[in-house]
Amino acid sequence: MTLQGAADALWRIAPALLVLATLLLAEWCWPWRAAQPRRWLANALLGGLSFLLVLLLPLASMTAAAQWAGMQHFGLFNLIPSPLWLSVLLSVLLLDLALYWQHRALHWGWLWRLHRVHHLDPMLDVTSGVRFHPLEAIASAFYKSLIVVLLGAPVAAAALSASLTLLASLFAHANIRLPAQVEQGLRTLLITPGLHRIHHSTVPAELGSNFGSVLWLWDQLFGSAVPVSRQGEALMLGIENHMPLTQLGKMLADPFQARRVQ
Ligand SMILES: [Zn+2]
């Protein structure tokens, strides 16, 4: 890679690094719960392993899919003439809806095995936001690229959606306690850390709630919105009757373990 190439790559991921640094600082200043640093190494290793798959693979595959669909005049927005801003906006919205259903599907049957390791984290913070099994990350990139092709989404929409999804995941998992008014204000539109940690609750009904990626709207439309945990401040994180996983080898092997399937 040339020096110019390295500078370009750094410039592209600069916004994500800035958000990450801000969230880490916020977790340090206003923690929701005391930090549990023992998980950081395994989460960072799995996150590092999945980094290419969680960030770069969706970005590359979704933008390539958008370019291909554009050249082939394939997909909804390539067939229906519409202003670019409108097709970008609708594509980003519909991709977020598709991700809502992807997350619901990941809680069903065998797919749950791919997603389970993400829920076997004893604590939540920004490292949980990249703690996905590589197989889930690969399956997700294929799914998102297929949706991009079917939508005929513009390249800008594909890149925007991939970036927003990663930033939203880091934010939703952050170990921060937002001021009550900020939390309530953001909830009118977005999935907040307060909402997403209910999805990580050990209570099965709460595990089946708040699946949204960026917008909370889809949970509200499809009946999975839960604003408050019945466990209150004592919210237990993880999966009922399962020990949390914090060792990289066990985390990678988890999809092949015969645990009780939901
Ligand atoms: Zn989940």
Coordinates of C-alpha atoms and ligand atoms in Angstrom, one line a residue:
M1 CA 0.0 0.0 0.0
T2 CA 1.3 3.4 -0.9
L3 CA 1.6 6.2 1.6
Q4 CA -1.3 8.0 -0.2
G5 CA -3.3 4.8 -0.1
A6 CA -2.7 4.4 3.7
A7 CA -3.7 8.0 4.3
D8 CA -6.9 7.5 2.3
A9 CA -7.8 4.4 4.2
L10 CA -7.1 6.1 7.5
W11 CA -9.3 9.1 6.4
R12 CA -12.2 6.7 5.6
I13 CA -12.2 5.1 9.0
A14 CA -11.5 8.3 10.8
P15 CA -15.3 9.0 11.7
A16 CA -15.6 5.5 13.1
L17 CA -12.4 6.0 15.2
L18 CA -13.7 9.3 16.4
V19 CA -17.1 7.8 17.5
L20 CA -15.3 4.9 19.2
A21 CA -13.0 7.3 21.1
T22 CA -16.0 9.5 22.2
L23 CA -17.9 6.4 23.4
L24 CA -14.9 5.1 25.3
L25 CA -14.5 8.4 27.0
A26 CA -18.2 8.6 27.8
E27 CA -18.1 5.0 29.2
W28 CA -15.3 6.2 31.5
C29 CA -17.0 9.4 32.6
W30 CA -20.6 8.2 32.9
P31 CA -20.7 4.4 33.2
W32 CA -24.1 2.6 33.5
R33 CA -22.4 -0.1 35.5
A34 CA -18.8 -0.7 36.8
A35 CA -16.5 -1.8 34.0
Q36 CA -15.4 -5.4 33.6
P37 CA -12.0 -5.3 31.9
R38 CA -11.5 -9.0 32.0
R39 CA -13.8 -9.4 29.0
W40 CA -12.0 -6.8 26.9
L41 CA -9.2 -9.1 25.6
A42 CA -11.5 -11.8 24.3
N43 CA -14.0 -9.3 22.9
A44 CA -11.3 -7.3 21.3
L45 CA -9.7 -10.5 19.8
L46 CA -13.1 -11.7 18.4
G47 CA -13.8 -8.2 17.3
G48 CA -10.4 -7.9 15.7
L49 CA -10.9 -11.2 14.0
S50 CA -14.3 -10.1 12.8
F51 CA -13.2 -6.5 12.1
L52 CA -12.7 -7.1 8.4
L53 CA -16.0 -9.1 8.4
V54 CA -18.0 -6.7 10.5
L55 CA -16.8 -3.4 8.9
L56 CA -15.0 -3.9 5.7
L57 CA -16.8 -6.9 4.2
P58 CA -20.3 -5.3 4.4
L59 CA -18.9 -2.0 3.1
A60 CA -17.1 -3.7 0.2
S61 CA -19.8 -6.3 -0.7
M62 CA -22.7 -3.8 -0.3
T63 CA -21.1 -1.1 -2.5
A64 CA -20.0 -3.8 -5.1
A65 CA -23.6 -5.1 -5.1
A66 CA -25.0 -1.6 -5.6
Q67 CA -22.5 -1.0 -8.5
W68 CA -23.5 -4.3 -10.1
A69 CA -27.2 -3.7 -9.8
G70 CA -26.7 -0.2 -11.2
M71 CA -24.9 -1.5 -14.3
Q72 CA -27.5 -4.3 -14.8
H73 CA -30.4 -1.9 -14.2
F74 CA -31.6 -4.4 -11.7
G75 CA -33.6 -3.8 -8.5
L76 CA -36.5 -1.4 -7.5
F77 CA -34.7 2.0 -7.6
N78 CA -33.0 1.2 -10.9
L79 CA -36.3 0.4 -12.5
I80 CA -38.4 3.2 -11.0
P81 CA -37.0 6.7 -11.9
S82 CA -36.6 8.7 -8.7
P83 CA -34.4 11.6 -7.5
L84 CA -31.1 10.3 -6.0
W85 CA -31.8 11.8 -2.5
L86 CA -35.1 9.9 -2.3
S87 CA -33.7 6.6 -3.4
V88 CA -30.8 7.0 -0.9
L89 CA -33.2 7.9 1.9
L90 CA -35.6 5.0 1.2
S91 CA -32.8 2.5 0.6
V92 CA -31.2 3.3 4.0
L93 CA -34.6 3.1 5.7
L94 CA -35.5 -0.2 4.0
L95 CA -32.0 -1.7 4.7
D96 CA -32.6 -0.8 8.4
L97 CA -36.0 -2.6 8.2
A98 CA -34.2 -5.6 6.6
L99 CA -31.7 -5.6 9.4
Y100 CA -34.5 -5.6 12.0
W101 CA -35.8 -8.9 10.4
Q102 CA -32.3 -10.3 10.1
H103 CA -31.9 -9.8 13.8
R104 CA -35.3 -11.4 14.6
A105 CA -34.3 -14.4 12.3
L106 CA -31.0 -14.7 14.2
H107 CA -33.0 -15.6 17.3
W108 CA -34.7 -18.5 15.5
G109 CA -33.7 -22.1 15.1
W110 CA -30.1 -22.9 13.9
L111 CA -29.4 -19.2 13.2
W112 CA -29.5 -18.6 16.9
R113 CA -26.3 -20.6 17.2
L114 CA -24.5 -18.0 15.1
H115 CA -25.8 -15.1 17.2
R116 CA -25.7 -16.8 20.6
V117 CA -22.1 -15.9 21.4
H118 CA -23.0 -12.2 21.1
H119 CA -25.5 -12.7 23.9
L120 CA -23.2 -14.8 26.1
D121 CA -21.3 -11.6 27.1
P122 CA -21.6 -11.0 30.9
M123 CA -21.4 -7.2 30.4
L124 CA -22.1 -4.7 27.6
D125 CA -19.8 -2.0 26.3
V126 CA -18.5 -0.8 22.9
T127 CA -16.4 -4.0 22.7
S128 CA -19.7 -6.0 22.6
G129 CA -20.6 -3.9 19.5
V130 CA -18.1 -5.9 17.5
R131 CA -18.4 -9.2 19.4
F132 CA -20.0 -11.2 16.6
H133 CA -19.1 -14.7 15.4
P134 CA -17.3 -14.5 12.1
L135 CA -20.0 -16.8 10.5
E136 CA -22.7 -14.4 11.5
A137 CA -20.7 -11.5 10.1
I138 CA -20.3 -13.4 6.7
A139 CA -23.9 -14.4 6.6
S140 CA -25.0 -10.9 7.4
A141 CA -22.8 -9.4 4.6
F142 CA -24.3 -11.7 2.0
Y143 CA -27.9 -11.0 3.2
K144 CA -27.3 -7.2 3.2
S145 CA -25.8 -7.4 -0.3
L146 CA -28.8 -9.4 -1.6
I147 CA -31.1 -6.7 -0.2
V148 CA -29.0 -4.0 -1.8
V149 CA -29.4 -5.8 -5.2
L150 CA -33.1 -6.3 -4.8
L151 CA -33.6 -2.6 -3.9
G152 CA -31.3 -1.4 -6.6
A153 CA -29.8 0.8 -3.9
P154 CA -27.5 3.6 -4.9
V155 CA -23.8 3.1 -4.0
A156 CA -24.0 6.1 -1.6
A157 CA -26.9 4.3 0.2
A158 CA -25.0 1.1 0.5
A159 CA -22.0 2.9 2.0
L160 CA -24.1 5.0 4.3
S161 CA -26.1 2.0 5.6
A162 CA -22.9 -0.1 6.3
S163 CA -21.4 2.8 8.2
L164 CA -24.5 3.7 10.2
T165 CA -25.1 0.1 11.2
L166 CA -21.6 -0.2 12.7
L167 CA -21.8 3.2 14.5
A168 CA -25.3 2.3 15.8
S169 CA -24.0 -1.0 17.1
L170 CA -21.1 0.6 19.0
F171 CA -23.5 3.2 20.5
A172 CA -26.3 0.7 21.4
H173 CA -23.9 -1.5 23.3
A174 CA -22.0 1.3 25.1
N175 CA -21.8 1.2 28.8
I176 CA -23.1 4.7 29.3
R177 CA -25.8 6.2 31.4
L178 CA -27.4 9.0 29.4
P179 CA -29.2 11.7 31.2
A180 CA -32.9 10.7 31.4
Q181 CA -34.1 13.5 29.1
V182 CA -31.5 12.7 26.5
E183 CA -32.4 9.0 26.6
Q184 CA -36.1 9.8 26.2
G185 CA -35.4 12.3 23.4
L186 CA -33.3 9.8 21.4
R187 CA -35.8 7.1 21.9
T188 CA -38.4 8.9 19.8
L189 CA -36.2 7.9 16.9
L190 CA -33.2 5.7 17.8
I191 CA -32.3 2.5 19.6
T192 CA -30.4 3.7 22.7
P193 CA -28.1 1.8 25.0
G194 CA -30.9 1.8 27.6
L195 CA -33.2 0.0 25.1
H196 CA -30.6 -2.4 23.6
R197 CA -29.5 -3.7 27.0
I198 CA -33.1 -4.9 27.6
H199 CA -32.5 -7.0 24.5
H200 CA -29.5 -8.6 26.3
S201 CA -31.6 -9.4 29.4
T202 CA -31.7 -13.0 30.8
V203 CA -35.6 -12.7 30.8
P204 CA -36.7 -14.6 27.7
A205 CA -39.5 -12.2 26.9
E206 CA -37.0 -9.3 27.0
L207 CA -34.4 -11.3 24.9
G208 CA -37.2 -11.2 22.3
S209 CA -37.5 -7.4 22.3
N210 CA -35.8 -4.3 20.8
F211 CA -34.2 -5.9 17.8
G212 CA -33.7 -2.7 15.9
S213 CA -30.4 -1.6 14.5
V214 CA -30.7 2.2 14.0
L215 CA -34.4 3.0 14.3
W216 CA -36.7 1.9 17.2
L217 CA -39.7 2.4 14.8
W218 CA -39.6 -1.2 13.5
D219 CA -39.9 -2.7 17.0
Q220 CA -42.9 -0.4 17.7
L221 CA -44.5 -1.4 14.4
F222 CA -44.0 -5.1 14.7
G223 CA -44.8 -5.4 18.5
S224 CA -41.3 -6.1 19.9
A225 CA -40.8 -2.7 21.6
V226 CA -40.1 -3.0 25.4
P227 CA -39.3 0.4 27.0
V228 CA -38.5 -0.8 30.5
S229 CA -37.0 -4.0 31.9
R230 CA -39.0 -5.8 34.5
Q231 CA -35.7 -6.4 36.3
G232 CA -35.2 -2.6 36.7
E233 CA -31.7 -1.5 37.7
A234 CA -30.8 -5.1 38.6
L235 CA -31.0 -6.1 34.9
M236 CA -29.1 -9.4 34.5
L237 CA -27.2 -9.7 31.2
G238 CA -26.7 -12.9 29.2
I239 CA -28.8 -16.0 28.5
E240 CA -30.9 -17.7 31.2
N241 CA -29.2 -20.9 32.6
H242 CA -26.1 -20.4 30.5
M243 CA -22.6 -19.4 31.7
P244 CA -21.2 -16.4 29.9
L245 CA -18.3 -17.0 27.5
T246 CA -15.1 -14.9 27.7
Q247 CA -12.5 -17.3 26.1
L248 CA -11.8 -16.8 22.4
G249 CA -11.6 -20.5 21.6
K250 CA -14.9 -21.3 23.2
M251 CA -16.5 -18.3 21.6
L252 CA -15.5 -19.4 18.2
A253 CA -16.6 -23.0 18.9
D254 CA -20.0 -22.0 20.3
P255 CA -22.1 -22.4 17.1
F256 CA -21.1 -26.1 17.1
Q257 CA -22.0 -26.8 20.7
A258 CA -25.2 -28.6 21.4
R259 CA -26.7 -26.0 23.7
R260 CA -30.5 -25.7 24.1
V261 CA -31.7 -24.2 20.8
Q262 CA -34.3 -21.5 21.2
Ligands
ZN1 ZN -29.8 -10.5 19.6

